[in-house]
Short mmCIF file of C-alpha atoms and ligand atoms in Angstrom, two decimals:
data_model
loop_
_atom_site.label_atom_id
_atom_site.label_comp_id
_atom_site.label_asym_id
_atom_site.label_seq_id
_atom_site.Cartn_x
_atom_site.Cartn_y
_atom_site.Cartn_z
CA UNK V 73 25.73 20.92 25.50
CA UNK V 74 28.16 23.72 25.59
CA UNK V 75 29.86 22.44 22.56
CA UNK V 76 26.69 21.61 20.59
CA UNK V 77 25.93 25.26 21.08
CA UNK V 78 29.00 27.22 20.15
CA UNK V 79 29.07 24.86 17.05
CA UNK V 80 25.55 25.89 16.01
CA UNK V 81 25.72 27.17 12.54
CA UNK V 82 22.73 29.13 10.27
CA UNK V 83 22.40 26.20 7.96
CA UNK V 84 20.02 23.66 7.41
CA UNK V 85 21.39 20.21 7.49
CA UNK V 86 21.37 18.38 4.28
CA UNK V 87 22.15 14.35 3.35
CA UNK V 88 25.59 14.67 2.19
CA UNK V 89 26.84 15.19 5.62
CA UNK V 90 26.76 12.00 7.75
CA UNK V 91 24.42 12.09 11.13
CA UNK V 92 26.16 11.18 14.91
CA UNK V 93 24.44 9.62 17.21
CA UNK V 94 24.00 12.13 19.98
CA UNK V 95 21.41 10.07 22.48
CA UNK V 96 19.93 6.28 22.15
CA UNK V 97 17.03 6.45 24.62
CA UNK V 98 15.23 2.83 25.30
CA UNK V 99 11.30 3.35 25.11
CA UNK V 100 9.30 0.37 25.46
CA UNK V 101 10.74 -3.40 24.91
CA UNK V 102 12.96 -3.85 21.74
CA UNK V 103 12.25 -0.12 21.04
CA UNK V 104 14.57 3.05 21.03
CA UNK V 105 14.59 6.74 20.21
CA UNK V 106 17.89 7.31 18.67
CA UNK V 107 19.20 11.07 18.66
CA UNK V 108 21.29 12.38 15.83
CA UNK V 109 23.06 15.71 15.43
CA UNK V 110 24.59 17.08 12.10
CA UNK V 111 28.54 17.01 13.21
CA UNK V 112 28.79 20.50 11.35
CA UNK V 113 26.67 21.90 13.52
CA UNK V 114 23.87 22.15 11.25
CA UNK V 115 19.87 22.61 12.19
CA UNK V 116 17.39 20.27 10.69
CA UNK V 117 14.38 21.73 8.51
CA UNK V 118 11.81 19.31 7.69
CA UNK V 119 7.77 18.77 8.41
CA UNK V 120 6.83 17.06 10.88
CA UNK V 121 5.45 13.64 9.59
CA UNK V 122 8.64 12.75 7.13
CA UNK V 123 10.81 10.34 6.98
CA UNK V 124 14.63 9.53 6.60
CA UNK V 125 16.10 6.25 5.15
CA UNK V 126 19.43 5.26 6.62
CA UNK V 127 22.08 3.31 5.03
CA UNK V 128 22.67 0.56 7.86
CA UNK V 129 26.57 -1.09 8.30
CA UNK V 130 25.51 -4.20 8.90
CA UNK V 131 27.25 -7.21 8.27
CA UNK V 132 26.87 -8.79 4.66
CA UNK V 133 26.45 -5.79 3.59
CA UNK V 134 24.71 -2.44 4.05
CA UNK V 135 21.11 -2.28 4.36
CA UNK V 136 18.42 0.34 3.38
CA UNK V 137 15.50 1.20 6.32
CA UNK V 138 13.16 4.12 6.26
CA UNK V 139 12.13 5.85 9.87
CA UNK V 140 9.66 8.48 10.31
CA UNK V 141 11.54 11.48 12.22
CA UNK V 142 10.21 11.00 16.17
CA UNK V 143 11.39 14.75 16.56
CA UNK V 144 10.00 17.96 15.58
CA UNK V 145 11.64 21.02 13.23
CA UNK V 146 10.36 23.34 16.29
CA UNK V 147 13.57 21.81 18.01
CA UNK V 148 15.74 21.68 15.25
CA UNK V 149 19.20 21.32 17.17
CA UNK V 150 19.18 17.14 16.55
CA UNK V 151 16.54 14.73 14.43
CA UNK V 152 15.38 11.50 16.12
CA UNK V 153 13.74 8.31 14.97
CA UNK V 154 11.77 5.42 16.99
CA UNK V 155 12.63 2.38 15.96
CA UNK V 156 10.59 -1.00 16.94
CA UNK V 157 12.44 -4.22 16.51
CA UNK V 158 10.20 -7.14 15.46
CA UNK V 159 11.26 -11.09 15.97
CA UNK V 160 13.42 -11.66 13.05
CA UNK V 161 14.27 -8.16 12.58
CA UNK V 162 17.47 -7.58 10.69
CA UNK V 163 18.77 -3.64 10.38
CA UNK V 164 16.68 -2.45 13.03
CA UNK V 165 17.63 -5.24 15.75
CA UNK V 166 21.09 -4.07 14.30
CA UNK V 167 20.68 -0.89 14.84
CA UNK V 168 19.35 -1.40 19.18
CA UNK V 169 22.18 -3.48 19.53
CA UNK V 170 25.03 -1.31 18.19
CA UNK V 171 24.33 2.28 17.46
CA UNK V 172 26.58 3.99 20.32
CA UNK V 173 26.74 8.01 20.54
CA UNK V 174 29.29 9.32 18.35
CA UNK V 175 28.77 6.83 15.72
CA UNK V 176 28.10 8.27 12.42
CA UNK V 177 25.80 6.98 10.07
CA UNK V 178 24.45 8.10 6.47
CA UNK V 179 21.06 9.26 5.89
CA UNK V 180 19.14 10.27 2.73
CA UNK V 181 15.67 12.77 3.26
CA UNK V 182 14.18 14.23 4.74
CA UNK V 183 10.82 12.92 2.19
CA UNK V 184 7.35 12.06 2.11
CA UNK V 185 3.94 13.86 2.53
CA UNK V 186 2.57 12.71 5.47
CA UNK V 187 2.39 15.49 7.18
CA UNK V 188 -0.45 17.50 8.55
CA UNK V 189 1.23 20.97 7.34
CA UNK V 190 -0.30 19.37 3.71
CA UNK V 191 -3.44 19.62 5.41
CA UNK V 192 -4.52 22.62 7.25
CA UNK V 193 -7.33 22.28 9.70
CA UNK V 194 -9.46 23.26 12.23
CA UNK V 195 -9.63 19.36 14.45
CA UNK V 196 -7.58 16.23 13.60
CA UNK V 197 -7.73 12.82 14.52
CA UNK V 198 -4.73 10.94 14.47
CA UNK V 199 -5.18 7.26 14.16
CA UNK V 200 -1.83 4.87 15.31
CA UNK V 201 -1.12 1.64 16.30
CA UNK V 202 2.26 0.19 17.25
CA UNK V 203 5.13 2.02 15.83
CA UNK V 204 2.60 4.00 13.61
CA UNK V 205 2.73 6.06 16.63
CA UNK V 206 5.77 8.13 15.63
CA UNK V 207 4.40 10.54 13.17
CA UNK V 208 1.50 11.29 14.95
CA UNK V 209 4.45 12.39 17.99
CA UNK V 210 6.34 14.23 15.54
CA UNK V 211 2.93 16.39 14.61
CA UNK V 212 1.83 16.84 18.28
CA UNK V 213 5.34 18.05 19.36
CA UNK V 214 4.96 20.31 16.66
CA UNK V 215 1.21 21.70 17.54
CA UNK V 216 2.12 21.92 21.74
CA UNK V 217 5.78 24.22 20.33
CA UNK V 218 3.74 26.31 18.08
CA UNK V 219 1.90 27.03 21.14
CA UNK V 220 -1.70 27.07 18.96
CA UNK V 221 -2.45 23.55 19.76
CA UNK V 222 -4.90 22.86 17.29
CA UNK V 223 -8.11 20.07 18.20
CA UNK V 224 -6.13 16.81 17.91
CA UNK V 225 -8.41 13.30 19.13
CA UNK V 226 -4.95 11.33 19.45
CA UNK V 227 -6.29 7.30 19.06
CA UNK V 228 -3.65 4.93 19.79
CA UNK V 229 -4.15 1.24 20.05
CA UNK V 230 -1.34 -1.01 21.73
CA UNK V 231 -0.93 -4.98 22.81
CA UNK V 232 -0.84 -3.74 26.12
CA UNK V 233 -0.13 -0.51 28.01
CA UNK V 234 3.47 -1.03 28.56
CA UNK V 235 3.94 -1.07 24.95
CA UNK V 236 2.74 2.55 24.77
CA UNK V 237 5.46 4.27 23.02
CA UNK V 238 5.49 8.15 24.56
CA UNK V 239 2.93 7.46 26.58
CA UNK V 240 3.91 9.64 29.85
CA UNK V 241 5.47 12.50 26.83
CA UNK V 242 2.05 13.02 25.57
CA UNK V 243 0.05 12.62 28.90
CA UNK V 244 2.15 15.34 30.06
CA UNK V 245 1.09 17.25 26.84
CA UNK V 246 -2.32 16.75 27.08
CA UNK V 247 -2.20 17.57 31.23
CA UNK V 248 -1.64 20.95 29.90
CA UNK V 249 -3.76 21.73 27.07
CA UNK V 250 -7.76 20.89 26.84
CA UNK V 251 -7.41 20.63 22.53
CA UNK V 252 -5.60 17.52 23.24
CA UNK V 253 -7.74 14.30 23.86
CA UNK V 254 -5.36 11.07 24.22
CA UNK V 255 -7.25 7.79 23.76
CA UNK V 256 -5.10 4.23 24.38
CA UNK V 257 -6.97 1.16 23.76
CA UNK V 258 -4.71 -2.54 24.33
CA UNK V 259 -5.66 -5.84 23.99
CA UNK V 260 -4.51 -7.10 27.10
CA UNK V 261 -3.47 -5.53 30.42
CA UNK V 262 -0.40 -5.61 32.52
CA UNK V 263 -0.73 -7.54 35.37
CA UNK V 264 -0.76 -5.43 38.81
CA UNK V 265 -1.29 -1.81 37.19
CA UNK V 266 -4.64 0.15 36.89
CA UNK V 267 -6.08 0.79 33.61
CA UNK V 268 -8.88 2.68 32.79
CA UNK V 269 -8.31 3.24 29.22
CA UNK V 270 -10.54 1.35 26.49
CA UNK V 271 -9.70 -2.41 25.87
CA UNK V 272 -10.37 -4.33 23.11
CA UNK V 273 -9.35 -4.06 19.38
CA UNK V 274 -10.79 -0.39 17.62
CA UNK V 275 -14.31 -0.79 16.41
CA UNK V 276 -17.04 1.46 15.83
CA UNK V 277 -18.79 2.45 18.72
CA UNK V 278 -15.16 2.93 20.27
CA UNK V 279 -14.22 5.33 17.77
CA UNK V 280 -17.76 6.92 18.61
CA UNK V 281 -16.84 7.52 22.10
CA UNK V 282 -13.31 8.41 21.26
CA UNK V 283 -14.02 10.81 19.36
CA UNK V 284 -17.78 11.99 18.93
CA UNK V 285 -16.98 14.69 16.07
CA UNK V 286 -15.07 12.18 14.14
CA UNK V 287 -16.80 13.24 10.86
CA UNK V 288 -15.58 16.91 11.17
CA UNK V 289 -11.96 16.10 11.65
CA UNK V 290 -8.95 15.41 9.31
CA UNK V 291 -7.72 12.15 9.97
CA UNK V 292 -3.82 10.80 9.97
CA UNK V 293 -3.91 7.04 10.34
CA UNK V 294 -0.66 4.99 10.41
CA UNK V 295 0.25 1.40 11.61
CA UNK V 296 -0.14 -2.25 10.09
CA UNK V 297 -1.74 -2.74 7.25
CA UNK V 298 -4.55 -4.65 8.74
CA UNK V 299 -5.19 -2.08 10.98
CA UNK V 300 -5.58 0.84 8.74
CA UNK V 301 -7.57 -1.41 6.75
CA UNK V 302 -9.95 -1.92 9.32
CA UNK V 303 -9.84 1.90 10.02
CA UNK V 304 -10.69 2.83 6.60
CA UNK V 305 -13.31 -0.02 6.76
CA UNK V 306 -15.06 1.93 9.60
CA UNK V 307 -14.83 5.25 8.32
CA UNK V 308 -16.13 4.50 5.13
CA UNK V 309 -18.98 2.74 6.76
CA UNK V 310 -19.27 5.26 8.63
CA UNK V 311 -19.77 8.17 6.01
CA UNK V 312 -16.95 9.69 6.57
CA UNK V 313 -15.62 11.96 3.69
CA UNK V 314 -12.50 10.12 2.51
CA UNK V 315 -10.97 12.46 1.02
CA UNK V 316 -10.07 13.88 4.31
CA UNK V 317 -8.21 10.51 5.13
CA UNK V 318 -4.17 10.27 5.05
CA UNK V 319 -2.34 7.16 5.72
CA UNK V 320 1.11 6.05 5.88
CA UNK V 321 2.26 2.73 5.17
CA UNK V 322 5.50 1.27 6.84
CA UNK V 323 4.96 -1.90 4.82
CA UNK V 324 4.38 -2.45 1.22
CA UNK V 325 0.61 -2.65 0.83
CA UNK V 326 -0.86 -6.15 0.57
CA UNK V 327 -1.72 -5.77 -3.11
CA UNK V 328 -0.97 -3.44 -5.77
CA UNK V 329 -3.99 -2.47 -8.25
CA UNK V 330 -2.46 -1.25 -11.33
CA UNK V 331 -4.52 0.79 -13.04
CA UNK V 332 -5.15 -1.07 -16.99
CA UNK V 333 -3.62 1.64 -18.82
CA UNK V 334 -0.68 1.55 -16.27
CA UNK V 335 -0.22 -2.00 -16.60
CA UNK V 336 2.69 -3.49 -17.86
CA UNK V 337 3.15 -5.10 -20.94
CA UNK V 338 4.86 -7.96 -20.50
CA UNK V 339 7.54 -8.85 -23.37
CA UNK V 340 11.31 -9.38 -23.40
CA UNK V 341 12.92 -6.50 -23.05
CA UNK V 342 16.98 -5.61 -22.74
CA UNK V 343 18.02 -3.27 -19.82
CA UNK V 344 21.51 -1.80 -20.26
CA UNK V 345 23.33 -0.14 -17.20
CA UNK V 346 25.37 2.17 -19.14
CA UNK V 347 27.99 3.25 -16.35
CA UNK V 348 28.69 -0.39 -15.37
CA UNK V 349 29.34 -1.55 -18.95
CA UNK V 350 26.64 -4.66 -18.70
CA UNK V 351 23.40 -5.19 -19.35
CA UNK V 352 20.59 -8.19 -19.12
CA UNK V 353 17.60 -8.94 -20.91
CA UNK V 354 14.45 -9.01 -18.41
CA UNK V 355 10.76 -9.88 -19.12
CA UNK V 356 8.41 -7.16 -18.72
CA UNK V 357 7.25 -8.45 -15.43
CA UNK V 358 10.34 -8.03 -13.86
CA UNK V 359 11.44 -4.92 -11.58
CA UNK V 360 14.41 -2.67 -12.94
CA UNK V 361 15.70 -3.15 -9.29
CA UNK V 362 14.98 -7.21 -9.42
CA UNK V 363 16.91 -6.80 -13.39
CA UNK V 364 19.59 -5.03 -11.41
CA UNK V 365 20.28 -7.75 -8.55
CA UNK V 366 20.38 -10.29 -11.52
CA UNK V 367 22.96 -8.58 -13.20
CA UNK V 368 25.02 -7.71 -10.07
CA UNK V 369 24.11 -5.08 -9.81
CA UNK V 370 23.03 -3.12 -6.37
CA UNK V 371 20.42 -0.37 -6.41
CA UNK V 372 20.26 0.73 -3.04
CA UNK V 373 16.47 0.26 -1.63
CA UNK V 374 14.24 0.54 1.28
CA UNK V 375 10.89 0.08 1.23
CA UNK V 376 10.49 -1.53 -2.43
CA UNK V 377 6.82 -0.19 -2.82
CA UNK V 378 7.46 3.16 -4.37
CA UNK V 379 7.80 5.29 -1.39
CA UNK V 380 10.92 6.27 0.23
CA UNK V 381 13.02 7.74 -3.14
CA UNK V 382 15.86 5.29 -1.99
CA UNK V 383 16.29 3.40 -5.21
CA UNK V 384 15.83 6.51 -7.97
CA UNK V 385 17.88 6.47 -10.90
CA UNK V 386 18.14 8.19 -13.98
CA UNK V 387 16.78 6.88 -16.98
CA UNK V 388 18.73 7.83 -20.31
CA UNK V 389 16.35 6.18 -23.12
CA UNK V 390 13.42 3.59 -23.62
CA UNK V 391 9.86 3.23 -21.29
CA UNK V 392 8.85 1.95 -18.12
CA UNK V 393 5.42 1.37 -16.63
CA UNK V 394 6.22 2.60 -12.81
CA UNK V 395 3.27 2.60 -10.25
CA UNK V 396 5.16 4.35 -7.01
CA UNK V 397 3.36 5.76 -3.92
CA UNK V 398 4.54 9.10 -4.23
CA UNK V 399 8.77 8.45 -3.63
CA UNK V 400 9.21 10.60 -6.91
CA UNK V 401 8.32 14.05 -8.00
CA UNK V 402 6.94 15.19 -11.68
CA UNK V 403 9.74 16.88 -12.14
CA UNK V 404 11.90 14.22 -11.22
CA UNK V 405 9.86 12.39 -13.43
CA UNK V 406 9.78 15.06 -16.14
CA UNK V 407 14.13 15.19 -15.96
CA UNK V 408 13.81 11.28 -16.58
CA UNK V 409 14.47 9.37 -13.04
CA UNK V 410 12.71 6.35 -12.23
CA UNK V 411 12.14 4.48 -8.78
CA UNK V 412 13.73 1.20 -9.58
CA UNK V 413 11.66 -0.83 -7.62
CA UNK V 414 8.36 -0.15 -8.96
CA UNK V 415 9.33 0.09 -12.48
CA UNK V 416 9.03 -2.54 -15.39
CA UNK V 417 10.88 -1.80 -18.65
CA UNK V 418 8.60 -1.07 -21.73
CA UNK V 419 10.90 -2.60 -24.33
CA UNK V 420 14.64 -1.43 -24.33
CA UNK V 421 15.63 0.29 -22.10
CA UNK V 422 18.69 2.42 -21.00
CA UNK V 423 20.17 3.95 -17.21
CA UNK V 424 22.62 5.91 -15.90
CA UNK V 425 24.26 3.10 -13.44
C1 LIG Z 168 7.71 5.51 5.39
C2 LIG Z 168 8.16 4.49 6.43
C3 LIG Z 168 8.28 4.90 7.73
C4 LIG Z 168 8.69 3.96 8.71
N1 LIG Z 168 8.81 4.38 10.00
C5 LIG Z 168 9.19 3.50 10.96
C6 LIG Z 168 9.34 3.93 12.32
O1 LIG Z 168 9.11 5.09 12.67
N2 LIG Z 168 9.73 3.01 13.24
C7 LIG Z 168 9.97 1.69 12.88
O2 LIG Z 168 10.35 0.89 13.76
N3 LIG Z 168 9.85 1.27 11.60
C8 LIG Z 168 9.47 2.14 10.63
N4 LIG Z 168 9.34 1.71 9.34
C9 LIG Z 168 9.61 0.29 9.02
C10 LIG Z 168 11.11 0.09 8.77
O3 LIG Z 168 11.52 0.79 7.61
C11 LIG Z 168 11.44 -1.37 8.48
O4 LIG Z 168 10.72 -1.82 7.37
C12 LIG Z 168 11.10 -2.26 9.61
O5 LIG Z 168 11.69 -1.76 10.79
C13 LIG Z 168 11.61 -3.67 9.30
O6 LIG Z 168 12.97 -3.63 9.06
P1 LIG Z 168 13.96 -4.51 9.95
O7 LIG Z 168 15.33 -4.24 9.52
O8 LIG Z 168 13.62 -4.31 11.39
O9 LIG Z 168 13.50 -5.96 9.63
P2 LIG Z 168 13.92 -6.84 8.39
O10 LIG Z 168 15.23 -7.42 8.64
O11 LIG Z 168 13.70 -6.11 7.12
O12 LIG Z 168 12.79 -7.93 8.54
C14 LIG Z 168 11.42 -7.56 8.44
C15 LIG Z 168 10.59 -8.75 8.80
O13 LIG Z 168 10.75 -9.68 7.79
C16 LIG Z 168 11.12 -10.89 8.35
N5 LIG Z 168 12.26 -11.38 7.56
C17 LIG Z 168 13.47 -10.83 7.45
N6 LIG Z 168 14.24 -11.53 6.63
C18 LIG Z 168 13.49 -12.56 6.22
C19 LIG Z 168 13.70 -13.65 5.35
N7 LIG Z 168 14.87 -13.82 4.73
N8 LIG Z 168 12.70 -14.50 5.16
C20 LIG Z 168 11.52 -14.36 5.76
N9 LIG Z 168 11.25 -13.35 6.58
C21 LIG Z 168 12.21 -12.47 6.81
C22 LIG Z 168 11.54 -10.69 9.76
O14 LIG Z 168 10.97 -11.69 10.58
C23 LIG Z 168 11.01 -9.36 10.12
O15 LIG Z 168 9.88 -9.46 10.92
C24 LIG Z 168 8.95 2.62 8.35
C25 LIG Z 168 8.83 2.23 7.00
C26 LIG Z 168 8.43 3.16 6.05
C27 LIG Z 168 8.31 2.71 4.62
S1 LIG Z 169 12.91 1.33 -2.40
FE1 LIG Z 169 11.56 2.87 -1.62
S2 LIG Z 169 10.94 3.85 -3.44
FE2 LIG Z 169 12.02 2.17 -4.16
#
């Protein structure tokens, strides 16, 4: 600790310096908080809500996976994710199985705009399930250290109450202040413990009794698609204004509607990689990231919907039709950089790679 705090410097951390593990703290089953500090010394500026996407070692290759920070800027001495290994997991079973403190890894972000600093207001209601839990930590850390605590209804819905993530964390929270309301509802119980939370899968009336005032609140939903499905279902049905609703998908979403005019035209279409001294002719269906793999190329990537910013490149001539989910700016836009993954060349088509 000593060390961490004679090394402390005045600057923000930024990705071109590689993260250390500093802590890997087990959760719940086949899930982890892992701990980083900048090795300079650095502090870490973000808002609570974002995300980081970290370049994984693993064998065959290194792999691409997006975390929302666990952590909040209001204690800005490390960063941490929470990462949830399902069966058949890949980087993140990696990841619980090897990361070690003093390991270094690369990261890219902080990004995104899930974040209730987007969205001033007076009461929230943050809606999680699973892993979905982590930004809605990340925000609540950051209203208790503020030491406003806004009106948060904190809904979180779980197989069963061992598989709470933070659970004791934000009880103690909430012991303390009266704007916090926690609300856990599971799906089954754990044999030999008490629980007097709801049970049963999020419905209507639940949400009612949750959270009476639900239509004066700003709500922050995250977790699997079918849930926030159903969640939006409800609202909607349930006059809420939805223009007050924010969501945050871990997973691409079930299906893409592209807008007509946004649609691509589908026609051949040559994609040269300028940099690499190849290029491959692609049909107009095709990703420039799918083009890429063809030609041998590898454009790193993460979440492959348009979200993260892992797979930008630049652009040096031609069109694409790209429908992302926010992983690019207009001025990144405007200075020519695609997201590779959600882009379809529009005829011929040029990039810096
Ligand atoms: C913005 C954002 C924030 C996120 N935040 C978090 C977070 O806070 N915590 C968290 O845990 N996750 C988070 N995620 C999800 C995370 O990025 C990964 O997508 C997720 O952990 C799955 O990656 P993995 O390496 O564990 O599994 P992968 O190896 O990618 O596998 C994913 C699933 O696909 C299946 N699969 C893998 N390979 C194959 C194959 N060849 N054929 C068929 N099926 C296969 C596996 O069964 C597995 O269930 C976030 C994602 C985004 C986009
Ligand atoms: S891989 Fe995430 S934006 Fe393309």
């Amino acid at each position: 600790m000593g060390k961490q705090r004679q090394n402390w410097t005045a600057a923000p951390w930024d990705d071109r310096e590689e993260l250390e593990v500093a802590m890997v703290i087990p959760e719940t089953t086949d899930t982890a908080t892992i701990a980083f500090r900048a090795p300079s010394g650095a502090w870490f500026d973000y808002q609570p809500g974002q995300f980081l996407t970290l370049d994984l070692p693993v064998p065959g290759g290194p792999l691409s996976r997006t975390y929302t920070i666990s952590s909040s800027p209001s204690r800005p001495l490390s960063i941490s994710i929470t990462v949830k290994a399902q069966p058949g997991s890949i980087g993140t079973r990696w990841m619980l199985d090897h990361l070690k403190p003093g390991m270094r890894i690369k990261a890219h972000g902080p990004a995104g705009q899930f974040s209730f600093m987007r969205h001033p207001a007076k009461k929230y209601l943050f809606i999680s399930a699973g892993s979905g839990i982590t930004p809605m930590m990340s925000m609540t850390t950051w209203a208790w250290d503020s030491g406003e605590m806004p009106d948060i209804a904190f809904v979180h819905a779980a197989r069963k109450p061992a598989d709470i993530i933070f659970r004791s964390r934000l009880e103690q929270f909430a012991a303390r202040v009266p704007g916090l309301q926690l609300r856990f509802t599971v799906e089954e119980v754990d044999p030999f413990e008490v629980w007097s939370g709801f049970r049963g899968r999020l419905s209507q009336i639940m949400l009612g009794l949750m959270a009476p005032d639900y239509l004066e609140r700003e709500v922050f939903c995250c977790g699997p698609e079918p849930f926030m499905r159903a969640v939006r279902e409800m609202l909607g049905a349930l006059g809420y204004d939805m223009a007050r609703y924010h969501e945050e998908s871990f997973a691409a979403p079930a299906l893409i509607e592209v807008p007509v005019e946004a649609a691509p035209q589908v026609g051949l279409a040559e994609l040269v990689f300028q940099a690499s001294g190849t290029s491959i002719s692609s049909d107009g269906g095709e990703t420039v990231l799918a083009a890429a793999r063809r030609a041998g190329l590898n454009i790193p990537s993460s979440c492959n919907f348009g979200l993260c910013g892992t797979c930008k490149v630049q652009k040096l001539s031609g069109e694409v039709a790209m429908v992302h989910n926010g992983g690019i700016s207009d001025e990144e836009i405007a200075a020519g950089m695609i997201l590779a993954c959600c882009s379809r060349p529009q005829g011929p088509v040029t990039l810096d790679l």
